Short mmCIF file of N, CA and C in Angstrom, two decimals:
data_model
loop_
_atom_site.label_atom_id
_atom_site.label_comp_id
_atom_site.label_asym_id
_atom_site.label_seq_id
_atom_site.Cartn_x
_atom_site.Cartn_y
_atom_site.Cartn_z
N SER A 1 197.58 19.25 -32.22
CA SER A 1 197.70 18.99 -30.81
C SER A 1 197.97 20.29 -30.06
N ALA A 2 198.60 21.30 -30.69
CA ALA A 2 198.79 22.58 -30.02
C ALA A 2 198.53 23.70 -31.02
N SER A 3 197.99 24.82 -30.54
CA SER A 3 197.73 25.98 -31.40
C SER A 3 198.84 26.98 -31.23
N GLY A 4 199.18 27.59 -32.36
CA GLY A 4 200.20 28.61 -32.30
C GLY A 4 199.60 29.95 -31.88
N SER A 5 200.43 30.95 -31.82
CA SER A 5 199.94 32.27 -31.43
C SER A 5 199.20 32.93 -32.59
N VAL A 6 198.24 33.77 -32.28
CA VAL A 6 197.42 34.47 -33.28
C VAL A 6 198.22 35.66 -33.81
N VAL A 7 198.24 35.76 -35.12
CA VAL A 7 198.89 36.90 -35.76
C VAL A 7 197.84 37.62 -36.60
N THR A 8 197.70 38.90 -36.42
CA THR A 8 196.73 39.69 -37.17
C THR A 8 197.46 40.43 -38.29
N SER A 9 196.86 40.38 -39.46
CA SER A 9 197.46 41.06 -40.63
C SER A 9 197.24 42.57 -40.53
N ASN A 10 197.90 43.26 -41.40
CA ASN A 10 197.64 44.69 -41.49
C ASN A 10 196.22 44.90 -42.03
N THR A 11 195.64 46.06 -41.81
CA THR A 11 194.28 46.37 -42.24
C THR A 11 194.34 47.07 -43.60
N VAL A 12 193.43 46.68 -44.50
CA VAL A 12 193.31 47.36 -45.78
C VAL A 12 191.88 47.89 -45.92
N THR A 13 191.75 48.96 -46.60
CA THR A 13 190.43 49.55 -46.83
C THR A 13 190.07 49.35 -48.30
N VAL A 14 188.90 48.82 -48.53
CA VAL A 14 188.43 48.62 -49.90
C VAL A 14 187.98 49.97 -50.42
N ARG A 15 188.59 50.36 -51.51
CA ARG A 15 188.31 51.68 -52.06
C ARG A 15 187.21 51.61 -53.11
N ASN A 16 186.71 52.76 -53.43
CA ASN A 16 185.69 52.88 -54.47
C ASN A 16 186.30 52.61 -55.84
N THR A 17 185.55 51.93 -56.68
CA THR A 17 185.96 51.73 -58.07
C THR A 17 185.22 52.75 -58.92
N ALA A 18 185.94 53.48 -59.73
CA ALA A 18 185.32 54.49 -60.60
C ALA A 18 184.41 53.80 -61.62
N PRO A 19 183.32 54.45 -62.01
CA PRO A 19 182.44 53.87 -63.02
C PRO A 19 183.09 53.88 -64.40
N THR A 20 182.54 53.06 -65.28
CA THR A 20 183.02 53.02 -66.67
C THR A 20 181.87 53.38 -67.60
N LEU A 21 182.25 53.81 -68.78
CA LEU A 21 181.27 54.18 -69.81
C LEU A 21 181.75 53.59 -71.13
N ALA A 22 180.86 52.87 -71.81
CA ALA A 22 181.25 52.20 -73.06
C ALA A 22 181.35 53.16 -74.23
N SER A 23 180.38 54.07 -74.37
CA SER A 23 180.38 54.95 -75.54
C SER A 23 179.47 56.15 -75.33
N ALA A 24 179.52 57.05 -76.30
CA ALA A 24 178.62 58.20 -76.34
C ALA A 24 178.26 58.42 -77.80
N SER A 25 177.10 59.01 -78.03
CA SER A 25 176.69 59.33 -79.40
C SER A 25 176.03 60.70 -79.42
N ILE A 26 176.03 61.31 -80.61
CA ILE A 26 175.42 62.63 -80.79
C ILE A 26 174.34 62.51 -81.84
N THR A 27 173.17 63.08 -81.55
CA THR A 27 172.10 63.18 -82.53
C THR A 27 171.73 64.63 -82.70
N PRO A 28 171.34 65.05 -83.90
CA PRO A 28 171.28 64.25 -85.12
C PRO A 28 172.68 63.96 -85.65
N ALA A 29 172.78 62.90 -86.46
CA ALA A 29 174.08 62.48 -86.99
C ALA A 29 174.59 63.42 -88.07
N ALA A 30 173.70 64.14 -88.72
CA ALA A 30 174.09 65.11 -89.76
C ALA A 30 173.43 66.45 -89.45
N PRO A 31 173.93 67.15 -88.42
CA PRO A 31 173.29 68.41 -88.01
C PRO A 31 173.50 69.52 -89.03
N THR A 32 172.59 70.49 -89.00
CA THR A 32 172.70 71.67 -89.84
C THR A 32 172.82 72.90 -88.94
N ARG A 33 172.83 74.04 -89.54
CA ARG A 33 173.05 75.31 -88.84
C ARG A 33 172.17 75.48 -87.60
N SER A 34 170.90 75.14 -87.71
CA SER A 34 169.97 75.41 -86.61
C SER A 34 169.67 74.20 -85.74
N SER A 35 170.43 73.15 -85.86
CA SER A 35 170.18 71.93 -85.07
C SER A 35 170.47 72.15 -83.58
N THR A 36 169.80 71.35 -82.77
CA THR A 36 170.16 71.21 -81.36
C THR A 36 170.75 69.82 -81.22
N LEU A 37 171.99 69.75 -80.77
CA LEU A 37 172.70 68.49 -80.63
C LEU A 37 172.41 67.88 -79.26
N THR A 38 172.23 66.56 -79.23
CA THR A 38 172.01 65.84 -77.98
C THR A 38 173.08 64.77 -77.84
N CYS A 39 173.77 64.79 -76.70
CA CYS A 39 174.82 63.81 -76.41
C CYS A 39 174.23 62.75 -75.48
N THR A 40 174.35 61.47 -75.90
CA THR A 40 173.77 60.38 -75.13
C THR A 40 174.83 59.35 -74.76
N PRO A 41 175.10 59.20 -73.45
CA PRO A 41 176.04 58.16 -73.01
C PRO A 41 175.35 56.80 -73.01
N SER A 42 176.14 55.73 -73.20
CA SER A 42 175.55 54.39 -73.10
C SER A 42 176.59 53.40 -72.57
N GLY A 43 176.07 52.37 -71.93
CA GLY A 43 176.93 51.31 -71.40
C GLY A 43 177.65 51.68 -70.13
N ALA A 44 177.00 52.42 -69.24
CA ALA A 44 177.64 52.78 -67.97
C ALA A 44 177.52 51.62 -66.98
N SER A 45 178.58 51.43 -66.20
CA SER A 45 178.52 50.44 -65.13
C SER A 45 179.41 50.89 -63.98
N ASP A 46 179.08 50.37 -62.81
CA ASP A 46 179.86 50.67 -61.62
C ASP A 46 180.03 49.38 -60.82
N ALA A 47 181.26 48.95 -60.64
CA ALA A 47 181.55 47.69 -59.96
C ALA A 47 181.05 47.66 -58.52
N ASP A 48 180.90 48.83 -57.92
CA ASP A 48 180.44 48.91 -56.54
C ASP A 48 178.92 48.99 -56.42
N GLY A 49 178.25 49.05 -57.58
CA GLY A 49 176.79 49.14 -57.56
C GLY A 49 176.27 50.54 -57.31
N ASP A 50 177.16 51.55 -57.35
CA ASP A 50 176.72 52.93 -57.14
C ASP A 50 175.96 53.43 -58.37
N GLY A 51 175.09 54.41 -58.17
CA GLY A 51 174.42 55.07 -59.28
C GLY A 51 175.44 55.89 -60.07
N VAL A 52 175.23 56.00 -61.38
CA VAL A 52 176.16 56.73 -62.24
C VAL A 52 175.46 57.97 -62.80
N SER A 53 176.12 59.10 -62.68
CA SER A 53 175.66 60.32 -63.33
C SER A 53 176.77 60.79 -64.27
N TYR A 54 176.51 61.86 -64.99
CA TYR A 54 177.44 62.27 -66.05
C TYR A 54 177.71 63.76 -66.01
N THR A 55 178.92 64.12 -66.43
CA THR A 55 179.23 65.52 -66.72
C THR A 55 179.53 65.59 -68.21
N TYR A 56 179.22 66.73 -68.80
CA TYR A 56 179.37 66.93 -70.24
C TYR A 56 180.26 68.12 -70.51
N ALA A 57 181.03 68.01 -71.58
CA ALA A 57 181.85 69.14 -72.03
C ALA A 57 181.80 69.15 -73.56
N TRP A 58 181.30 70.24 -74.13
CA TRP A 58 181.19 70.39 -75.58
C TRP A 58 182.28 71.33 -76.09
N THR A 59 182.81 71.00 -77.25
CA THR A 59 183.67 71.94 -77.98
C THR A 59 183.16 72.00 -79.42
N VAL A 60 183.32 73.17 -80.02
CA VAL A 60 183.02 73.34 -81.43
C VAL A 60 184.29 73.90 -82.07
N ASP A 61 184.86 73.13 -82.96
CA ASP A 61 186.16 73.46 -83.56
C ASP A 61 187.20 73.78 -82.51
N GLY A 62 187.18 73.00 -81.41
CA GLY A 62 188.19 73.13 -80.37
C GLY A 62 187.91 74.19 -79.33
N VAL A 63 186.81 74.93 -79.45
CA VAL A 63 186.48 76.00 -78.51
C VAL A 63 185.40 75.49 -77.55
N ALA A 64 185.65 75.62 -76.25
CA ALA A 64 184.67 75.20 -75.25
C ALA A 64 183.34 75.88 -75.52
N SER A 65 182.24 75.07 -75.53
CA SER A 65 180.96 75.62 -75.96
C SER A 65 179.78 75.28 -75.06
N GLY A 66 179.93 74.41 -74.07
CA GLY A 66 178.80 74.10 -73.22
C GLY A 66 179.07 72.94 -72.29
N THR A 67 178.21 72.81 -71.25
CA THR A 67 178.37 71.75 -70.26
C THR A 67 177.07 71.01 -69.97
N ALA A 68 176.09 71.13 -70.85
CA ALA A 68 174.82 70.41 -70.69
C ALA A 68 174.81 69.21 -71.64
N SER A 69 173.78 68.39 -71.55
CA SER A 69 173.69 67.23 -72.45
C SER A 69 173.28 67.63 -73.86
N THR A 70 172.82 68.89 -74.03
CA THR A 70 172.45 69.40 -75.35
C THR A 70 173.25 70.66 -75.67
N LEU A 71 173.35 70.93 -76.97
CA LEU A 71 174.04 72.13 -77.43
C LEU A 71 173.28 72.65 -78.64
N ALA A 72 172.83 73.90 -78.56
CA ALA A 72 172.03 74.48 -79.65
C ALA A 72 172.89 75.37 -80.54
N GLY A 73 172.53 75.41 -81.84
CA GLY A 73 173.21 76.26 -82.80
C GLY A 73 172.89 77.71 -82.53
N PRO A 74 173.30 78.63 -83.37
CA PRO A 74 173.65 78.32 -84.76
C PRO A 74 175.08 77.82 -84.91
N PHE A 75 175.23 76.92 -85.88
CA PHE A 75 176.53 76.38 -86.25
C PHE A 75 176.84 76.84 -87.67
N SER A 76 178.05 76.56 -88.11
CA SER A 76 178.43 76.81 -89.50
C SER A 76 178.79 75.49 -90.15
N ALA A 77 178.47 75.38 -91.43
CA ALA A 77 178.78 74.15 -92.16
C ALA A 77 180.27 73.86 -92.06
N GLY A 78 180.61 72.61 -91.79
CA GLY A 78 182.00 72.19 -91.67
C GLY A 78 182.55 72.19 -90.26
N GLU A 79 181.85 72.84 -89.32
CA GLU A 79 182.33 72.84 -87.94
C GLU A 79 182.21 71.43 -87.36
N VAL A 80 183.13 71.10 -86.45
CA VAL A 80 183.11 69.79 -85.79
C VAL A 80 182.75 70.02 -84.32
N ALA A 81 181.64 69.40 -83.92
CA ALA A 81 181.20 69.47 -82.52
C ALA A 81 181.60 68.17 -81.83
N VAL A 82 182.22 68.29 -80.66
CA VAL A 82 182.65 67.13 -79.89
C VAL A 82 182.00 67.21 -78.51
N CYS A 83 181.41 66.09 -78.10
CA CYS A 83 180.86 65.98 -76.75
C CYS A 83 181.72 64.97 -75.99
N THR A 84 182.21 65.39 -74.83
CA THR A 84 182.98 64.49 -73.96
C THR A 84 182.14 64.25 -72.71
N VAL A 85 181.84 62.98 -72.45
CA VAL A 85 181.02 62.59 -71.31
C VAL A 85 181.92 61.88 -70.30
N THR A 86 181.79 62.28 -69.04
CA THR A 86 182.56 61.65 -67.97
C THR A 86 181.58 61.04 -66.97
N PRO A 87 181.69 59.73 -66.72
CA PRO A 87 180.81 59.11 -65.72
C PRO A 87 181.34 59.37 -64.32
N THR A 88 180.45 59.53 -63.36
CA THR A 88 180.85 59.71 -61.97
C THR A 88 179.87 58.97 -61.07
N ASP A 89 180.37 58.46 -59.97
CA ASP A 89 179.49 57.77 -59.01
C ASP A 89 179.33 58.59 -57.73
N GLY A 90 179.72 59.83 -57.79
CA GLY A 90 179.63 60.70 -56.62
C GLY A 90 180.89 60.71 -55.79
N THR A 91 181.75 59.72 -56.00
CA THR A 91 183.03 59.65 -55.29
C THR A 91 184.17 59.82 -56.27
N ASP A 92 184.13 59.05 -57.35
CA ASP A 92 185.20 59.10 -58.35
C ASP A 92 184.62 59.26 -59.75
N ALA A 93 185.40 59.88 -60.59
CA ALA A 93 185.03 60.02 -62.00
C ALA A 93 185.76 58.96 -62.80
N GLY A 94 185.05 58.39 -63.76
CA GLY A 94 185.65 57.40 -64.64
C GLY A 94 186.31 58.06 -65.84
N ALA A 95 186.81 57.24 -66.74
CA ALA A 95 187.48 57.75 -67.94
C ALA A 95 186.44 58.40 -68.86
N PRO A 96 186.76 59.58 -69.40
CA PRO A 96 185.83 60.25 -70.31
C PRO A 96 185.75 59.53 -71.66
N VAL A 97 184.59 59.66 -72.30
CA VAL A 97 184.34 59.10 -73.63
C VAL A 97 183.83 60.24 -74.50
N SER A 98 184.30 60.29 -75.76
CA SER A 98 183.89 61.39 -76.65
C SER A 98 183.21 60.88 -77.91
N ALA A 99 182.38 61.75 -78.47
CA ALA A 99 181.74 61.52 -79.77
C ALA A 99 181.79 62.83 -80.52
N SER A 100 181.79 62.76 -81.86
CA SER A 100 181.84 63.99 -82.64
C SER A 100 180.93 63.91 -83.86
N VAL A 101 180.52 65.07 -84.34
CA VAL A 101 179.75 65.19 -85.58
C VAL A 101 180.26 66.41 -86.34
N THR A 102 180.10 66.36 -87.65
CA THR A 102 180.44 67.51 -88.49
C THR A 102 179.15 68.14 -88.98
N VAL A 103 179.05 69.45 -88.83
CA VAL A 103 177.86 70.19 -89.25
C VAL A 103 177.80 70.20 -90.77
N THR A 104 176.64 69.84 -91.30
CA THR A 104 176.45 69.80 -92.74
C THR A 104 175.86 71.11 -93.25
N ASN A 105 175.94 71.28 -94.55
CA ASN A 105 175.40 72.46 -95.19
C ASN A 105 173.87 72.45 -95.12
N THR A 106 173.28 73.60 -94.86
CA THR A 106 171.83 73.73 -94.90
C THR A 106 171.44 74.08 -96.33
N PRO A 107 170.51 73.35 -96.92
CA PRO A 107 170.10 73.67 -98.29
C PRO A 107 169.45 75.05 -98.35
N PRO A 108 169.63 75.74 -99.46
CA PRO A 108 168.98 77.04 -99.61
C PRO A 108 167.47 76.86 -99.75
N GLY A 109 166.76 77.93 -99.54
CA GLY A 109 165.30 77.88 -99.66
C GLY A 109 164.78 79.00 -100.54
N VAL A 110 163.68 78.74 -101.22
CA VAL A 110 162.99 79.74 -102.03
C VAL A 110 161.70 80.07 -101.29
N SER A 111 161.51 81.34 -100.94
CA SER A 111 160.31 81.71 -100.22
C SER A 111 159.20 82.21 -101.14
N SER A 112 159.56 82.70 -102.34
CA SER A 112 158.50 83.10 -103.28
C SER A 112 159.04 83.17 -104.70
N VAL A 113 158.11 82.97 -105.64
CA VAL A 113 158.38 83.13 -107.08
C VAL A 113 157.20 83.90 -107.64
N THR A 114 157.50 85.00 -108.33
CA THR A 114 156.46 85.82 -108.91
C THR A 114 156.75 86.02 -110.39
N LEU A 115 155.69 85.87 -111.21
CA LEU A 115 155.83 86.12 -112.65
C LEU A 115 155.32 87.52 -112.95
N SER A 116 156.04 88.21 -113.82
CA SER A 116 155.59 89.53 -114.27
C SER A 116 155.85 89.65 -115.76
N PRO A 117 155.08 90.43 -116.48
CA PRO A 117 154.00 91.29 -115.97
C PRO A 117 152.80 90.47 -115.54
N GLY A 118 151.89 91.12 -114.79
CA GLY A 118 150.69 90.45 -114.31
C GLY A 118 149.70 90.13 -115.42
N THR A 119 149.61 91.01 -116.40
CA THR A 119 148.79 90.77 -117.58
C THR A 119 149.74 90.49 -118.72
N VAL A 120 149.59 89.32 -119.35
CA VAL A 120 150.56 88.86 -120.34
C VAL A 120 149.90 88.77 -121.71
N TYR A 121 150.65 89.24 -122.73
CA TYR A 121 150.20 89.14 -124.12
C TYR A 121 151.17 88.24 -124.88
N THR A 122 150.75 87.80 -126.06
CA THR A 122 151.49 86.82 -126.85
C THR A 122 152.96 87.18 -127.06
N ASN A 123 153.29 88.40 -127.33
CA ASN A 123 154.68 88.78 -127.62
C ASN A 123 155.44 89.30 -126.40
N ASP A 124 154.86 89.19 -125.22
CA ASP A 124 155.55 89.64 -124.01
C ASP A 124 156.64 88.64 -123.61
N THR A 125 157.52 89.11 -122.76
CA THR A 125 158.51 88.23 -122.13
C THR A 125 158.16 88.15 -120.66
N LEU A 126 157.95 86.94 -120.18
CA LEU A 126 157.68 86.73 -118.76
C LEU A 126 159.00 86.70 -117.99
N THR A 127 159.00 87.30 -116.81
CA THR A 127 160.18 87.29 -115.95
C THR A 127 159.80 86.69 -114.61
N ALA A 128 160.60 85.74 -114.16
CA ALA A 128 160.41 85.12 -112.84
C ALA A 128 161.29 85.86 -111.84
N SER A 129 160.65 86.43 -110.81
CA SER A 129 161.38 87.09 -109.72
C SER A 129 161.35 86.15 -108.52
N VAL A 130 162.52 85.81 -108.02
CA VAL A 130 162.65 84.80 -106.98
C VAL A 130 163.26 85.42 -105.72
N VAL A 131 162.68 85.07 -104.57
CA VAL A 131 163.27 85.43 -103.29
C VAL A 131 163.82 84.14 -102.70
N ALA A 132 165.16 84.07 -102.61
CA ALA A 132 165.84 82.87 -102.10
C ALA A 132 166.85 83.28 -101.04
N SER A 133 167.15 82.34 -100.14
CA SER A 133 168.13 82.63 -99.10
C SER A 133 168.86 81.34 -98.72
N ASP A 134 169.99 81.52 -98.03
CA ASP A 134 170.76 80.39 -97.55
C ASP A 134 171.20 80.68 -96.12
N ALA A 135 170.80 79.82 -95.21
CA ALA A 135 171.11 80.02 -93.78
C ALA A 135 172.60 80.02 -93.50
N ASP A 136 173.39 79.35 -94.35
CA ASP A 136 174.84 79.29 -94.15
C ASP A 136 175.55 80.50 -94.76
N GLY A 137 174.79 81.36 -95.46
CA GLY A 137 175.39 82.53 -96.09
C GLY A 137 176.05 82.23 -97.42
N ASP A 138 175.83 81.02 -97.95
CA ASP A 138 176.39 80.68 -99.25
C ASP A 138 175.64 81.40 -100.36
N THR A 139 176.32 81.60 -101.49
CA THR A 139 175.69 82.19 -102.66
C THR A 139 174.69 81.19 -103.22
N VAL A 140 173.49 81.66 -103.52
CA VAL A 140 172.45 80.79 -104.05
C VAL A 140 172.40 80.95 -105.56
N SER A 141 172.48 79.83 -106.27
CA SER A 141 172.25 79.86 -107.72
C SER A 141 170.93 79.17 -107.98
N LEU A 142 170.24 79.60 -109.01
CA LEU A 142 168.90 79.11 -109.27
C LEU A 142 168.84 78.39 -110.61
N ALA A 143 167.97 77.40 -110.68
CA ALA A 143 167.67 76.71 -111.94
C ALA A 143 166.18 76.85 -112.17
N TYR A 144 165.79 77.13 -113.39
CA TYR A 144 164.40 77.37 -113.73
C TYR A 144 163.88 76.26 -114.64
N ARG A 145 162.63 75.88 -114.40
CA ARG A 145 161.94 74.91 -115.28
C ARG A 145 160.60 75.53 -115.65
N TRP A 146 160.47 75.89 -116.90
CA TRP A 146 159.24 76.50 -117.41
C TRP A 146 158.33 75.44 -118.01
N THR A 147 157.01 75.60 -117.79
CA THR A 147 156.03 74.73 -118.44
C THR A 147 154.97 75.59 -119.11
N VAL A 148 154.53 75.14 -120.27
CA VAL A 148 153.43 75.76 -120.99
C VAL A 148 152.37 74.68 -121.15
N ASN A 149 151.18 74.96 -120.59
CA ASN A 149 150.08 73.99 -120.59
C ASN A 149 150.52 72.66 -119.98
N GLY A 150 151.37 72.73 -118.92
CA GLY A 150 151.81 71.55 -118.21
C GLY A 150 152.94 70.78 -118.85
N VAL A 151 153.46 71.25 -119.98
CA VAL A 151 154.53 70.57 -120.69
C VAL A 151 155.81 71.40 -120.58
N ALA A 152 156.92 70.77 -120.18
CA ALA A 152 158.19 71.49 -120.04
C ALA A 152 158.67 71.98 -121.40
N VAL A 153 159.23 73.21 -121.38
CA VAL A 153 159.83 73.79 -122.59
C VAL A 153 161.33 73.90 -122.38
N ALA A 154 162.08 74.22 -123.44
CA ALA A 154 163.54 74.21 -123.40
C ALA A 154 164.15 75.37 -122.63
N ALA A 155 163.42 76.44 -122.39
CA ALA A 155 163.98 77.61 -121.70
C ALA A 155 164.37 77.25 -120.27
N THR A 156 165.55 77.74 -119.82
CA THR A 156 166.02 77.43 -118.46
C THR A 156 166.45 78.67 -117.68
N GLY A 157 166.27 79.86 -118.26
CA GLY A 157 166.65 81.09 -117.58
C GLY A 157 165.49 81.70 -116.81
N SER A 158 165.69 82.90 -116.33
CA SER A 158 164.67 83.58 -115.53
C SER A 158 163.60 84.25 -116.37
N THR A 159 163.74 84.20 -117.70
CA THR A 159 162.75 84.80 -118.59
C THR A 159 162.25 83.78 -119.61
N LEU A 160 161.04 84.03 -120.11
CA LEU A 160 160.44 83.18 -121.14
C LEU A 160 159.78 84.07 -122.17
N SER A 161 160.18 83.94 -123.43
CA SER A 161 159.67 84.77 -124.51
C SER A 161 158.37 84.20 -125.07
N GLY A 162 157.33 85.06 -125.12
CA GLY A 162 156.06 84.66 -125.70
C GLY A 162 156.17 84.41 -127.19
N ALA A 163 157.01 85.17 -127.86
CA ALA A 163 157.17 85.00 -129.30
C ALA A 163 157.65 83.59 -129.64
N THR A 164 158.36 82.95 -128.74
CA THR A 164 158.92 81.62 -128.99
C THR A 164 158.11 80.51 -128.31
N TYR A 165 157.59 80.75 -127.10
CA TYR A 165 157.10 79.63 -126.30
C TYR A 165 155.60 79.60 -126.00
N PHE A 166 154.89 80.72 -126.05
CA PHE A 166 153.48 80.64 -125.68
C PHE A 166 152.61 81.52 -126.57
N SER A 167 151.32 81.20 -126.57
CA SER A 167 150.32 81.89 -127.37
C SER A 167 149.13 82.24 -126.51
N ARG A 168 148.21 83.02 -127.07
CA ARG A 168 146.99 83.42 -126.37
C ARG A 168 146.28 82.18 -125.84
N GLY A 169 145.88 82.23 -124.56
CA GLY A 169 145.13 81.14 -123.94
C GLY A 169 145.99 80.09 -123.26
N ASP A 170 147.31 80.13 -123.47
CA ASP A 170 148.19 79.16 -122.83
C ASP A 170 148.33 79.44 -121.33
N SER A 171 148.62 78.41 -120.57
CA SER A 171 148.89 78.53 -119.15
C SER A 171 150.40 78.33 -118.95
N VAL A 172 151.06 79.33 -118.37
CA VAL A 172 152.51 79.30 -118.20
C VAL A 172 152.85 79.30 -116.71
N ALA A 173 153.82 78.46 -116.32
CA ALA A 173 154.28 78.41 -114.94
C ALA A 173 155.79 78.18 -114.93
N VAL A 174 156.42 78.53 -113.83
CA VAL A 174 157.84 78.27 -113.64
C VAL A 174 158.05 77.62 -112.28
N THR A 175 159.00 76.68 -112.26
CA THR A 175 159.41 76.04 -111.02
C THR A 175 160.85 76.39 -110.80
#
């Protein structure tokens, strides 16, 4: 039957909600010395419907190492690379999310194997000269597999004696 007086409340301003990020991952999962690491965020959302972008911070064994989505080596075996991704909507930054990988050992490589002497006689000793390297700087040890006419023989060192293992006309190889 009667209306009371109008009362106006205090004014509030709706603020921006910071974006969220579910996770981050690094590829490759088992990097080696010369890998390029890629950090990929996933599961970003923003309650206000704003677009989400990212900032990146890399560390390698705790030392700041980069601010891009990728990080290139060289790395050393055993180092731990961590990527921290922070979502932002242009107004506020959300909680950072991190991922890490441990750098694995790079296998050594053999670039050449040469048998000498070049002309071989029945009583000669063949010697395998190997050029091998390891990108991580580790000491390389070698294992030899000798074959005569395609059949493996018992010798496992860098030399093969003709007096014991081969005769005129035989085909000798080492792996």
